[in-house]
PDB file of C-alpha atoms and ligand atoms in Angstrom:
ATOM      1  CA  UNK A   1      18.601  -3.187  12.994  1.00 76.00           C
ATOM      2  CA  UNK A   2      14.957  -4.945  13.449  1.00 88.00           C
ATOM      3  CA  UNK A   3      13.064  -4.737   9.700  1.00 95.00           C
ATOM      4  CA  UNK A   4      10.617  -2.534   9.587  1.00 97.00           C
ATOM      5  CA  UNK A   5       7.631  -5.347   9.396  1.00 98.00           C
ATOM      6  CA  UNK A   6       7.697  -8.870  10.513  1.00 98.00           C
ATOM      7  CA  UNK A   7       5.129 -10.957  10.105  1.00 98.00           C
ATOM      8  CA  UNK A   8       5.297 -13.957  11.350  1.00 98.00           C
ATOM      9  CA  UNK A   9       2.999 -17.257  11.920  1.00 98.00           C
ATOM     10  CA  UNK A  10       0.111 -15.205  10.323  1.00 98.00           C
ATOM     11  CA  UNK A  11      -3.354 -17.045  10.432  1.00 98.00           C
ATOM     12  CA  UNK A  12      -6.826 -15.968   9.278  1.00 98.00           C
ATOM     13  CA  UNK A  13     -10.131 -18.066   8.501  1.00 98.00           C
ATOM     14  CA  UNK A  14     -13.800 -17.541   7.419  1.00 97.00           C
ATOM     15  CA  UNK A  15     -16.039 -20.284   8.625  1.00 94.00           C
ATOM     16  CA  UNK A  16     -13.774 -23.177   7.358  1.00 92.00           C
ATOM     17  CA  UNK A  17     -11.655 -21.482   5.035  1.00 96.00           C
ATOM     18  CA  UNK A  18      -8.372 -20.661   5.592  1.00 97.00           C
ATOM     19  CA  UNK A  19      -7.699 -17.602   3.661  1.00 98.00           C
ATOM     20  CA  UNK A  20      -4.290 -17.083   5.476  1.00 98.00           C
ATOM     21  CA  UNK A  21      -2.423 -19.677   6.773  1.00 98.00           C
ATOM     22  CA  UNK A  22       0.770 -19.761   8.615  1.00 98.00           C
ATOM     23  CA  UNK A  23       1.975 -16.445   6.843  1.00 98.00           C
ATOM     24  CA  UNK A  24       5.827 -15.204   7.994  1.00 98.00           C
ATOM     25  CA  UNK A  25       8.025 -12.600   5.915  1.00 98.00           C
ATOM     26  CA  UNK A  26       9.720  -9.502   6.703  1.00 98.00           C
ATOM     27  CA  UNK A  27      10.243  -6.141   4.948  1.00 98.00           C
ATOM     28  CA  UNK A  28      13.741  -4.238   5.095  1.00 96.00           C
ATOM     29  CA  UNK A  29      13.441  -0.002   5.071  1.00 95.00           C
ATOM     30  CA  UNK A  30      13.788   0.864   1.721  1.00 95.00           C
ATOM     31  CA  UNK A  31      12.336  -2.233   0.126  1.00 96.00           C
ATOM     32  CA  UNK A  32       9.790  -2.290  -1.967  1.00 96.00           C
ATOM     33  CA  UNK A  33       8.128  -5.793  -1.618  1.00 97.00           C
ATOM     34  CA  UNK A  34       5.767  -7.717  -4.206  1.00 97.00           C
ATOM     35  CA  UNK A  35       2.992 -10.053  -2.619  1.00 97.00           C
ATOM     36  CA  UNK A  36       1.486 -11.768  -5.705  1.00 94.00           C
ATOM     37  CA  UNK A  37      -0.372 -14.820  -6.337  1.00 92.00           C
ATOM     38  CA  UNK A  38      -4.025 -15.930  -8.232  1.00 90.00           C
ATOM     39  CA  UNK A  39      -7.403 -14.619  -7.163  1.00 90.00           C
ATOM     40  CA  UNK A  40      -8.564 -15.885  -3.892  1.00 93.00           C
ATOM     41  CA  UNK A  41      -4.706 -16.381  -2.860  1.00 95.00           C
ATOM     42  CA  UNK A  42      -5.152 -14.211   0.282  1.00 97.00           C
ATOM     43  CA  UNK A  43      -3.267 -11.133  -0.872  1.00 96.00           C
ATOM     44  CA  UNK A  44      -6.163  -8.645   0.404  1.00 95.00           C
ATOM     45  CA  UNK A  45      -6.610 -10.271   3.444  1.00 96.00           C
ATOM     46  CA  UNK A  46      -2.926 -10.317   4.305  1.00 97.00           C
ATOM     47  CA  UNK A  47      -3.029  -6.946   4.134  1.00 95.00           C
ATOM     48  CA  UNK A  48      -6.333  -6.101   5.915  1.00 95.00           C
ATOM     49  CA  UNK A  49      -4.465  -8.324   9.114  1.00 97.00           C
ATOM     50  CA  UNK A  50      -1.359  -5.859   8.794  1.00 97.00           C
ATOM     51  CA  UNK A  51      -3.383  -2.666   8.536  1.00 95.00           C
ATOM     52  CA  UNK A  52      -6.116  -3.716  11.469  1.00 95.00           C
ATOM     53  CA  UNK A  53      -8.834  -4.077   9.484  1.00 94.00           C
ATOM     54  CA  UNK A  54      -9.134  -7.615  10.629  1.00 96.00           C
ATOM     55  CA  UNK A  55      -7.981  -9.342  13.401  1.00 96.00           C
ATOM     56  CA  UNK A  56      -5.404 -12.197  12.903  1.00 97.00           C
ATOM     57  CA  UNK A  57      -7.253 -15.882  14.160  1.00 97.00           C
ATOM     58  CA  UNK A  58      -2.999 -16.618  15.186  1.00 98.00           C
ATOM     59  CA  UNK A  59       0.465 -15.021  14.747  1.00 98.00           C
ATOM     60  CA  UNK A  60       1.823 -11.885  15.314  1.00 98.00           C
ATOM     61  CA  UNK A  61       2.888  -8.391  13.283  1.00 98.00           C
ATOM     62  CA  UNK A  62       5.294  -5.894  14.408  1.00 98.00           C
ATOM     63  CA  UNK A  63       6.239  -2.645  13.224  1.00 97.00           C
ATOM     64  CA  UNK A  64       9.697  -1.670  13.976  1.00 96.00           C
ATOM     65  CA  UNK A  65       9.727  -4.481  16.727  1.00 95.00           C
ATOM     66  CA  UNK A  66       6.646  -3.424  18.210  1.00 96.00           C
ATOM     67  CA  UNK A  67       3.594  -5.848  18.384  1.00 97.00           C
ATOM     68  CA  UNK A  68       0.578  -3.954  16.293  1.00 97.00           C
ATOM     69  CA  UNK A  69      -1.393  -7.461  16.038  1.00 95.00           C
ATOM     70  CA  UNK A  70      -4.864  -6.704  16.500  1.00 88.00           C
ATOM     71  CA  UNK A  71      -4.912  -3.267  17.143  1.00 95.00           C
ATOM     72  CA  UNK A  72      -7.297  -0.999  15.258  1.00 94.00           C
ATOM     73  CA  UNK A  73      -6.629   0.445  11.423  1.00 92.00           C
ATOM     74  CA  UNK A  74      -6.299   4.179  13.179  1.00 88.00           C
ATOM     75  CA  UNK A  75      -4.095   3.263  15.920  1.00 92.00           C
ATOM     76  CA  UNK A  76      -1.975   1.122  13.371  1.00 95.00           C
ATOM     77  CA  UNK A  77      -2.153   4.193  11.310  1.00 91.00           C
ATOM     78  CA  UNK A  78      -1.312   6.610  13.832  1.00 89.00           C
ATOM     79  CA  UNK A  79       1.914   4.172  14.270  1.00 93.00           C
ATOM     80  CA  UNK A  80       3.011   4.916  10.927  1.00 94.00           C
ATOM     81  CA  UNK A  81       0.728   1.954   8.300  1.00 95.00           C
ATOM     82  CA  UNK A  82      -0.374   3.901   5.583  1.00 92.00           C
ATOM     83  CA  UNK A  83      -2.129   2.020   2.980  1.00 87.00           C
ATOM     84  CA  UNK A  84      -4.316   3.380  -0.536  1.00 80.00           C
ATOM     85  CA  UNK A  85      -7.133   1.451  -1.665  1.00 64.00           C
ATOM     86  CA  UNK A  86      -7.898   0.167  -4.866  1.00 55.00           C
ATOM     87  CA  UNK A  87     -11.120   2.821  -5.523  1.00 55.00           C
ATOM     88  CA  UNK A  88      -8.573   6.161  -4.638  1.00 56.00           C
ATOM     89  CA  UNK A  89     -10.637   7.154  -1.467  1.00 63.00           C
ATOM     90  CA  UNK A  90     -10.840  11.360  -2.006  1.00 69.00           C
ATOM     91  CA  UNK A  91     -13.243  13.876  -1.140  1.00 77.00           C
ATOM     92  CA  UNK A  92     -14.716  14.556  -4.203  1.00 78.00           C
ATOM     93  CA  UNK A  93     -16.394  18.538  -3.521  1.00 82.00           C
ATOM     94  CA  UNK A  94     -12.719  19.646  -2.316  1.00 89.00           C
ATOM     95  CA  UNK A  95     -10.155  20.846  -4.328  1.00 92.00           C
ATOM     96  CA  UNK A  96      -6.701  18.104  -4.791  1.00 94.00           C
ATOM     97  CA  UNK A  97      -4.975  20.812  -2.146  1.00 93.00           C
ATOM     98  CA  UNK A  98      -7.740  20.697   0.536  1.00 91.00           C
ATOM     99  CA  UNK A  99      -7.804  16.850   0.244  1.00 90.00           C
ATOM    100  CA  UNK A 100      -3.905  17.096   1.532  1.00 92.00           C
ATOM    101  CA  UNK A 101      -4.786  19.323   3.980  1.00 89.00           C
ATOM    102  CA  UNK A 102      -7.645  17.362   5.061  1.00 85.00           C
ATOM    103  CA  UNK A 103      -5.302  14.629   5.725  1.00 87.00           C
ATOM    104  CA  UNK A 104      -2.632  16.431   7.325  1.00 88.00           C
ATOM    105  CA  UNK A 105      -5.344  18.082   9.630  1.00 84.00           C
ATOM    106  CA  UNK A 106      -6.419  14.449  10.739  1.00 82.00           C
ATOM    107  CA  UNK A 107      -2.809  13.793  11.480  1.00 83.00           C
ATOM    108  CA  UNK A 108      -2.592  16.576  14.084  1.00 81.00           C
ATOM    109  CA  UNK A 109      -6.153  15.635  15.336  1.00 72.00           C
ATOM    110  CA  UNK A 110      -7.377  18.931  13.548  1.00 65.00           C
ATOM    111  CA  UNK A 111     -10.908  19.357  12.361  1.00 62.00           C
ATOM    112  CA  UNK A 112     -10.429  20.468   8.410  1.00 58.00           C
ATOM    113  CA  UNK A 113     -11.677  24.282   8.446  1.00 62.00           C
ATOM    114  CA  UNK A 114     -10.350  26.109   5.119  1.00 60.00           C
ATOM    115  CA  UNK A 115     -10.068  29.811   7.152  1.00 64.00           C
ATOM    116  CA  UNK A 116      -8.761  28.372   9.909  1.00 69.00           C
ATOM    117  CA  UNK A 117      -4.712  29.576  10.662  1.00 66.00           C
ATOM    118  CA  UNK A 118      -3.613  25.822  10.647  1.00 64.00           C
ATOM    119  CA  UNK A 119      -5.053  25.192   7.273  1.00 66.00           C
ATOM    120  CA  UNK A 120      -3.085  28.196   5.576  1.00 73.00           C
ATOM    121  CA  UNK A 121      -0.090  26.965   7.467  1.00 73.00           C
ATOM    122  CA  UNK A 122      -0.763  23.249   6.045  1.00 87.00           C
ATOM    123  CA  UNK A 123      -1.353  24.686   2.618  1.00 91.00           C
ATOM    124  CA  UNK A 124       2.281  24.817   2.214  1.00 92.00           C
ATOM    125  CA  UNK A 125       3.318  21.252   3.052  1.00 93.00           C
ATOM    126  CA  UNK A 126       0.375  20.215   1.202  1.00 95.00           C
ATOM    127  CA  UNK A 127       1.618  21.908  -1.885  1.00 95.00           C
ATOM    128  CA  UNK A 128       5.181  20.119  -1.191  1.00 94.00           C
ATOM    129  CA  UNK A 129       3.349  16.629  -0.936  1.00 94.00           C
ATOM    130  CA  UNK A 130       1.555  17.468  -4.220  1.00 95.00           C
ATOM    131  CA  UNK A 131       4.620  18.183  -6.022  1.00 93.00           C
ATOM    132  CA  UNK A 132       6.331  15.469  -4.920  1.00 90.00           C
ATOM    133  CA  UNK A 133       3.528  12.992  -6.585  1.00 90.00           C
ATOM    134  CA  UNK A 134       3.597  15.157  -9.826  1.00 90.00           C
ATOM    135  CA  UNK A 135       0.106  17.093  -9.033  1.00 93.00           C
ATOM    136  CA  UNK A 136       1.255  20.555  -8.150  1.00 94.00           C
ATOM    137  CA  UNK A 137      -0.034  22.168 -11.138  1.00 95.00           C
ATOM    138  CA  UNK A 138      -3.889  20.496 -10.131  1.00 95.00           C
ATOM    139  CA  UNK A 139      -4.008  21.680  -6.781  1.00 96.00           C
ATOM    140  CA  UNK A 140      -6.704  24.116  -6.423  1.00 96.00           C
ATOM    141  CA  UNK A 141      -8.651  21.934  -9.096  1.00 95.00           C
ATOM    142  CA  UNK A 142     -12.013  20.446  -7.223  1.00 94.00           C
ATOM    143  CA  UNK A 143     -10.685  16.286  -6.790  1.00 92.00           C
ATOM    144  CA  UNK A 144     -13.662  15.085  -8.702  1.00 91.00           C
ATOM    145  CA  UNK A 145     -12.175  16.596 -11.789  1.00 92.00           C
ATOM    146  CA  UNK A 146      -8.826  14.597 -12.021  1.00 91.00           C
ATOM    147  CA  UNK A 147      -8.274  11.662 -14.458  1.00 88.00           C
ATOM    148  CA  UNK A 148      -7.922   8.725 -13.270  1.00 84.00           C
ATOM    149  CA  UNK A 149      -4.236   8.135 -12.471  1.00 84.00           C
ATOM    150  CA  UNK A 150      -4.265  11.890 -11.098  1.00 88.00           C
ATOM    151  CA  UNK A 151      -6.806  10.329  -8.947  1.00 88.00           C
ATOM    152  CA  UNK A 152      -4.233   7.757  -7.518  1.00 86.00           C
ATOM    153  CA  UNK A 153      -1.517  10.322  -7.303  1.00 88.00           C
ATOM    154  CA  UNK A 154      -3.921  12.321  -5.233  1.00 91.00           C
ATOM    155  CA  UNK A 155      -4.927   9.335  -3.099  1.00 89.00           C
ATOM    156  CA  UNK A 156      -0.837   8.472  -2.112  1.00 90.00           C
ATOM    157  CA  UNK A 157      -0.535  11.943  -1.719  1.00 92.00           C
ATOM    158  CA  UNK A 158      -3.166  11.653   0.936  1.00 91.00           C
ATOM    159  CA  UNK A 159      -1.284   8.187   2.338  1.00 90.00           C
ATOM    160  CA  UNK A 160       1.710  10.425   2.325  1.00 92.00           C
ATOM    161  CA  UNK A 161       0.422  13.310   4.344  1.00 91.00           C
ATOM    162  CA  UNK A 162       0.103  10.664   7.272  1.00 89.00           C
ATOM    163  CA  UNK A 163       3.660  10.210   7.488  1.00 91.00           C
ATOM    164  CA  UNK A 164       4.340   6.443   7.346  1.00 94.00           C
ATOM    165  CA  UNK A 165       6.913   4.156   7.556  1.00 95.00           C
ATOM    166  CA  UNK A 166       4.989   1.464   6.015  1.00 96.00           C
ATOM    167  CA  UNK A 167       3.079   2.219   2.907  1.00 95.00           C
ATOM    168  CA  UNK A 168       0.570  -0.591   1.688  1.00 95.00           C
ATOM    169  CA  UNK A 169      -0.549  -0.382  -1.717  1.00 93.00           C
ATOM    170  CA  UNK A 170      -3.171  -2.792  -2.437  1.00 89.00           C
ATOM    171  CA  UNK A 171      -3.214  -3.420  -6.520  1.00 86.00           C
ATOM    172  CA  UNK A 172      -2.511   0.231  -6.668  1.00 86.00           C
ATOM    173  CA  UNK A 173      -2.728   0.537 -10.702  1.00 85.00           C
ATOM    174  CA  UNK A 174      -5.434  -1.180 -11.420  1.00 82.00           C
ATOM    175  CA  UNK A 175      -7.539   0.127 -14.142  1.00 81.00           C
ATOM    176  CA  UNK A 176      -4.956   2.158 -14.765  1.00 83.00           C
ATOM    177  CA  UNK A 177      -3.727   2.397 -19.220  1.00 84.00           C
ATOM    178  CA  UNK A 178      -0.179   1.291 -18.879  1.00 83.00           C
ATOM    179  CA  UNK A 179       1.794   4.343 -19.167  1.00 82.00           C
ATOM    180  CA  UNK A 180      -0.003   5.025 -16.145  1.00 83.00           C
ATOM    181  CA  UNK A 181       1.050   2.048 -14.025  1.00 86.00           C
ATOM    182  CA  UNK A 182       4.812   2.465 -15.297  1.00 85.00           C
ATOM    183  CA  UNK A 183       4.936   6.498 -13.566  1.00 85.00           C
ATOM    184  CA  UNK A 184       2.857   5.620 -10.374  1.00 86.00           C
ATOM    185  CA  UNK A 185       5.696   2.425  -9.586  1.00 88.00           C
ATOM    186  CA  UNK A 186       8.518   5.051 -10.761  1.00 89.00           C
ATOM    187  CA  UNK A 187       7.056   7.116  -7.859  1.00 87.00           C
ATOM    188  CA  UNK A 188       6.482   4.444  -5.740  1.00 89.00           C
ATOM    189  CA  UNK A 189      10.085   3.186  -6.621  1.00 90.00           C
ATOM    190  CA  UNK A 190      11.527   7.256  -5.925  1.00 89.00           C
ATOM    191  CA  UNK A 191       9.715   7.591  -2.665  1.00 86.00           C
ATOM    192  CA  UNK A 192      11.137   4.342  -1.263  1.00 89.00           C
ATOM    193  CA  UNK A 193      14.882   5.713  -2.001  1.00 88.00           C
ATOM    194  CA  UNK A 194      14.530   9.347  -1.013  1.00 89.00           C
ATOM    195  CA  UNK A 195      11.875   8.582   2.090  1.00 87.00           C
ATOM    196  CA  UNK A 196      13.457   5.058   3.004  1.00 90.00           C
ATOM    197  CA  UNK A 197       9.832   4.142   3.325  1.00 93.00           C
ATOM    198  CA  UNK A 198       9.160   0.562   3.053  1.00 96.00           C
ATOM    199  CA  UNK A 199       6.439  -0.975   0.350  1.00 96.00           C
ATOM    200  CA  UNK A 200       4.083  -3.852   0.232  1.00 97.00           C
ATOM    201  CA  UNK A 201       2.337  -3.808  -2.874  1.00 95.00           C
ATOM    202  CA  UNK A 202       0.190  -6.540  -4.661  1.00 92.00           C
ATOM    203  CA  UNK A 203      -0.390  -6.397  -8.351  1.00 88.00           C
ATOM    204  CA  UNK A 204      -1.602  -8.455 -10.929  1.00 84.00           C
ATOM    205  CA  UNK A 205       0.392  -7.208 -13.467  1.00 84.00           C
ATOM    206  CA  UNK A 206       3.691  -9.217 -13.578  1.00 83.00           C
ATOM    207  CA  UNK A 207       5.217  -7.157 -16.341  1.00 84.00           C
ATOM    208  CA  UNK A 208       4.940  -4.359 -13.312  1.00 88.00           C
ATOM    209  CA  UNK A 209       5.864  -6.774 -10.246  1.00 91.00           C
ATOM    210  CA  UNK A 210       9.194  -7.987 -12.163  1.00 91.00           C
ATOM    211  CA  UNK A 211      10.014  -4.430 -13.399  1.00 91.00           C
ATOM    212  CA  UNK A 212       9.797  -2.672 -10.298  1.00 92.00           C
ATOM    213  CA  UNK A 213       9.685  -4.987  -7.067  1.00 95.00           C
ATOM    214  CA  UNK A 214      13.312  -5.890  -5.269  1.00 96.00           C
ATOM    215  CA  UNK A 215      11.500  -8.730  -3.726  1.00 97.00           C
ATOM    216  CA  UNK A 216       8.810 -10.859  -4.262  1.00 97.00           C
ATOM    217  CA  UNK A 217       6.269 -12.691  -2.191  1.00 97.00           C
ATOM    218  CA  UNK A 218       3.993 -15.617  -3.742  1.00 95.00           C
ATOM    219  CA  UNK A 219       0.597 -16.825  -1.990  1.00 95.00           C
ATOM    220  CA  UNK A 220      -1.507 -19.690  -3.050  1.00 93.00           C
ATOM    221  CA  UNK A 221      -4.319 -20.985  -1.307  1.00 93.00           C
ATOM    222  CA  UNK A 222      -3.421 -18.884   1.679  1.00 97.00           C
ATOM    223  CA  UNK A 223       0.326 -19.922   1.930  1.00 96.00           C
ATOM    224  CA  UNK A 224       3.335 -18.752   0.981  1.00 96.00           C
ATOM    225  CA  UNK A 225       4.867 -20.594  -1.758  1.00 94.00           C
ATOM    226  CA  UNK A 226       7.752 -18.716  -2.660  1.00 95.00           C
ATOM    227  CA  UNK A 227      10.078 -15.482  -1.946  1.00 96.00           C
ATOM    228  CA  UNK A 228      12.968 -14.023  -3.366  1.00 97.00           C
ATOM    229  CA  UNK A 229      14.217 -11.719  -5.842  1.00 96.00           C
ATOM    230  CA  UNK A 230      12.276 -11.514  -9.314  1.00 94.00           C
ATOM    231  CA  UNK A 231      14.612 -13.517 -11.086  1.00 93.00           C
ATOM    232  CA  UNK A 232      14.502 -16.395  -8.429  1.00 94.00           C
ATOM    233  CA  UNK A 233      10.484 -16.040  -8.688  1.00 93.00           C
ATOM    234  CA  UNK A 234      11.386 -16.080 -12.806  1.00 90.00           C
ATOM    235  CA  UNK A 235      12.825 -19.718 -12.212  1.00 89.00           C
ATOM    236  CA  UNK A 236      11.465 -21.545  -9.212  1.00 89.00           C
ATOM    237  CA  UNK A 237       9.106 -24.433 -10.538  1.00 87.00           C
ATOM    238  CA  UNK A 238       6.682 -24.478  -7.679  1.00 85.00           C
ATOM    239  CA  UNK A 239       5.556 -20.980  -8.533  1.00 86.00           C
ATOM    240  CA  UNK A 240       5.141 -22.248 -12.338  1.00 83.00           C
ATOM    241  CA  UNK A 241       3.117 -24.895 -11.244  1.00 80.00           C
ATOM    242  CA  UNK A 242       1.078 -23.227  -8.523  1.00 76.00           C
ATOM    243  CA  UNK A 243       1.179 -19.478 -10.647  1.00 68.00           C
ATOM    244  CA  UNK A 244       2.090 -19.405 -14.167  1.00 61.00           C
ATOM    245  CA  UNK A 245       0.376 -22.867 -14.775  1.00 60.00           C
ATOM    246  CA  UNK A 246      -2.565 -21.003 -15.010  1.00 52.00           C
ATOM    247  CA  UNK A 247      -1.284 -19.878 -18.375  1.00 46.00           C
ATOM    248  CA  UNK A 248      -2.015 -16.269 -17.058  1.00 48.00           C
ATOM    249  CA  UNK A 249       0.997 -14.946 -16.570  1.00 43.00           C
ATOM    250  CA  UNK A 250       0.186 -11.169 -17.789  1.00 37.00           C
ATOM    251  CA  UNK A 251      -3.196 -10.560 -17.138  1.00 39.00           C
ATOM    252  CA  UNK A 252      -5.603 -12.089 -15.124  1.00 40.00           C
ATOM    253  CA  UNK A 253      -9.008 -10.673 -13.609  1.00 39.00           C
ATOM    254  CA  UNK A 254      -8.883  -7.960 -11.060  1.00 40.00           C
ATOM    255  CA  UNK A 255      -9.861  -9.148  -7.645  1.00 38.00           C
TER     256      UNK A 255
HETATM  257  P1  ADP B 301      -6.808 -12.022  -2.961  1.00 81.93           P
HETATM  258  O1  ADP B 301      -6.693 -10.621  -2.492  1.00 81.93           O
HETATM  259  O2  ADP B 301      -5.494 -12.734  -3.042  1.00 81.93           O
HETATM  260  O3  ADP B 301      -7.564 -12.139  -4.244  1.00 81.93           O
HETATM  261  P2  ADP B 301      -8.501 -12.371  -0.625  1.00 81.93           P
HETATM  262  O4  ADP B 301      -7.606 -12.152   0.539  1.00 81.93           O
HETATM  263  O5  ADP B 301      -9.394 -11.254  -1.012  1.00 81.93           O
HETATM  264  O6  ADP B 301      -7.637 -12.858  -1.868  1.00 81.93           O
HETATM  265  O7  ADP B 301      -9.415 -13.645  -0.359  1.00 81.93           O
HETATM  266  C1  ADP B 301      -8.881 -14.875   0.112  1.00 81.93           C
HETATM  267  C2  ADP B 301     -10.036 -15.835   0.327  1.00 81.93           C
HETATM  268  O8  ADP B 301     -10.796 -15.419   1.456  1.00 81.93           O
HETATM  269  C3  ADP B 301     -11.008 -15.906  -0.843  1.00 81.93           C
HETATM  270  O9  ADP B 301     -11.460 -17.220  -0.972  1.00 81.93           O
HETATM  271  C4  ADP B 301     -12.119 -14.972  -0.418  1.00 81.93           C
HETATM  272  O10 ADP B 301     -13.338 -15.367  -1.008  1.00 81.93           O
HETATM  273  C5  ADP B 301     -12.140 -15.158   1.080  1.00 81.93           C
HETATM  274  N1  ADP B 301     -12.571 -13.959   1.797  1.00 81.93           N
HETATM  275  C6  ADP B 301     -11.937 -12.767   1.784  1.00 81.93           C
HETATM  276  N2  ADP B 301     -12.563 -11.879   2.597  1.00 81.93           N
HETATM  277  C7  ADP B 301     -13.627 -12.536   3.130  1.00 81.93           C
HETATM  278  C8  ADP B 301     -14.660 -12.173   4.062  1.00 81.93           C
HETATM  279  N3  ADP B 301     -14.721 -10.950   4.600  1.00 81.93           N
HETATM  280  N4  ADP B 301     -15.576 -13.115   4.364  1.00 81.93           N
HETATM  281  C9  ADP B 301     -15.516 -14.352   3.847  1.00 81.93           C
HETATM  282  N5  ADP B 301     -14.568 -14.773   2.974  1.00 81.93           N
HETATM  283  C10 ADP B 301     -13.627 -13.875   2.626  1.00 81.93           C
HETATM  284 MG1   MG B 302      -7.229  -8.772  -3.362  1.00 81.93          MG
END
């Protein structure tokens, strides 16, 4: 069977520099995939070149063995790419239920109208996806009430309610106290085994990224250095050098 993503020969620059360069991995169904590295490594931009919103300079990315390279975030969506942002990206003057339903509208290429028959009918898969990310109990709350983590929970939720394959979570606990981050990986972690979904996250927590990732990519400088399960990353010198050297190994700036 083809992996669900293959990059491969991945290239991006900004006037002259390279923020991507010559990028090639693959992700398995049912993996949930690390892509670390410092500030600046490329990490974000990787990700905006798999989700469409940027187009690749060179190289290619396929979904299920189907060239996406290039096309636009919504039809890359539509394909089955979900991705959460780092600021959760939620309706604030709807409740955490109408968000869902929002999103599941958009799926069917329904206009969100609360009266409407389809919205009752979506109510009830919206109420599964909400239970399912441990919010069932806030769902008729109005979103701009939840804490923060709720917040995220809401947001992959939303990324849910899209069906996808793919699921890119770009540094999806930051800010978050660290109880927090430990739940919303435990969930990332459950949906990958009962969903098979596959998971690209990035993270700049390692204690997180070693804890919870099967594999683990490392960018510097736009290039991959180094992949391979956590304890290979643990021990491979270049990524000491090029990584740890920094003498940041469990915290370092958001970015
Ligand atoms: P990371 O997510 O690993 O911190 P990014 O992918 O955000 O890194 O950035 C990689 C490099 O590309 C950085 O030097 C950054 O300043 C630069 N960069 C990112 N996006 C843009 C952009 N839209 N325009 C110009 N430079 C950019
Ligand atoms: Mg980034």
């Amino acid at each position: 069977m083809r992996p669900l993503l293959e990059v491969a020969n991945l290239a991006k620059a900004f006037g002259g520099l390279v923020a991507v360069d010559d990028v090639s991995f693959s992700l398995a169904r049912g993996e949930l995939l690390a892509l670390i590295g410092p500030n600046g490594a490329g990490k974000s931009t990787c990700f905006n070149l798999i989700s469409g919103q940027l187009a690749p300079d060179a190289g290619s990315v396929r979904l299920e063995g189907r060239a996406i390279t290039g096309l636009s975030p919504r039809r890359i969506g539509r394909l089955g790419v979900g991705r959460t942002f780092q600021v959760a990206a939620t309706f604030a003057s709807m409740t955490v239920a109408e968000n869902v339903q929002t999103a599941i509208l958009a799926r069917e290429r329904r206009v969100f109208d609360v009266f409407s028959r389809a919205a009752r009918a979506h109510r009830t898969e919206a109420l599964a996806l909400l239970a399912e990310v441990g919010l069932a109990e806030r769902a008729d709350a109005p979103a701009s009430t939840l804490a923060y983590g709720d917040a995220k929970a809401l947001e992959l939720a939303i990324a849910l309610a899209q069906r996808p394959r793919l699921l890119l979570m770009d540094e999806p606990t930051a800010g978050m106290a660290p109880g927090e981050r430990g739940a919303l990986m435990a969930l990332a972690r459950r949906l990958v085994r009962e969903r098979g979904l596959g998971v690209l996250f990035t993270e700049h927590s390692m204690d997180v990224v070693f804890a919870h990732a099967d594999r683990i990519l490392v960018m510097a400088r736009g290039r991959l250095i180094a992949q391979g399960p956590p304890a290979q990353i643990r021990a491979d010198a270049r990524v000491h050098e090029v990584y740890f050297g920094s003498g940041r190994l469990l915290a370092s700036p958001a970015g």
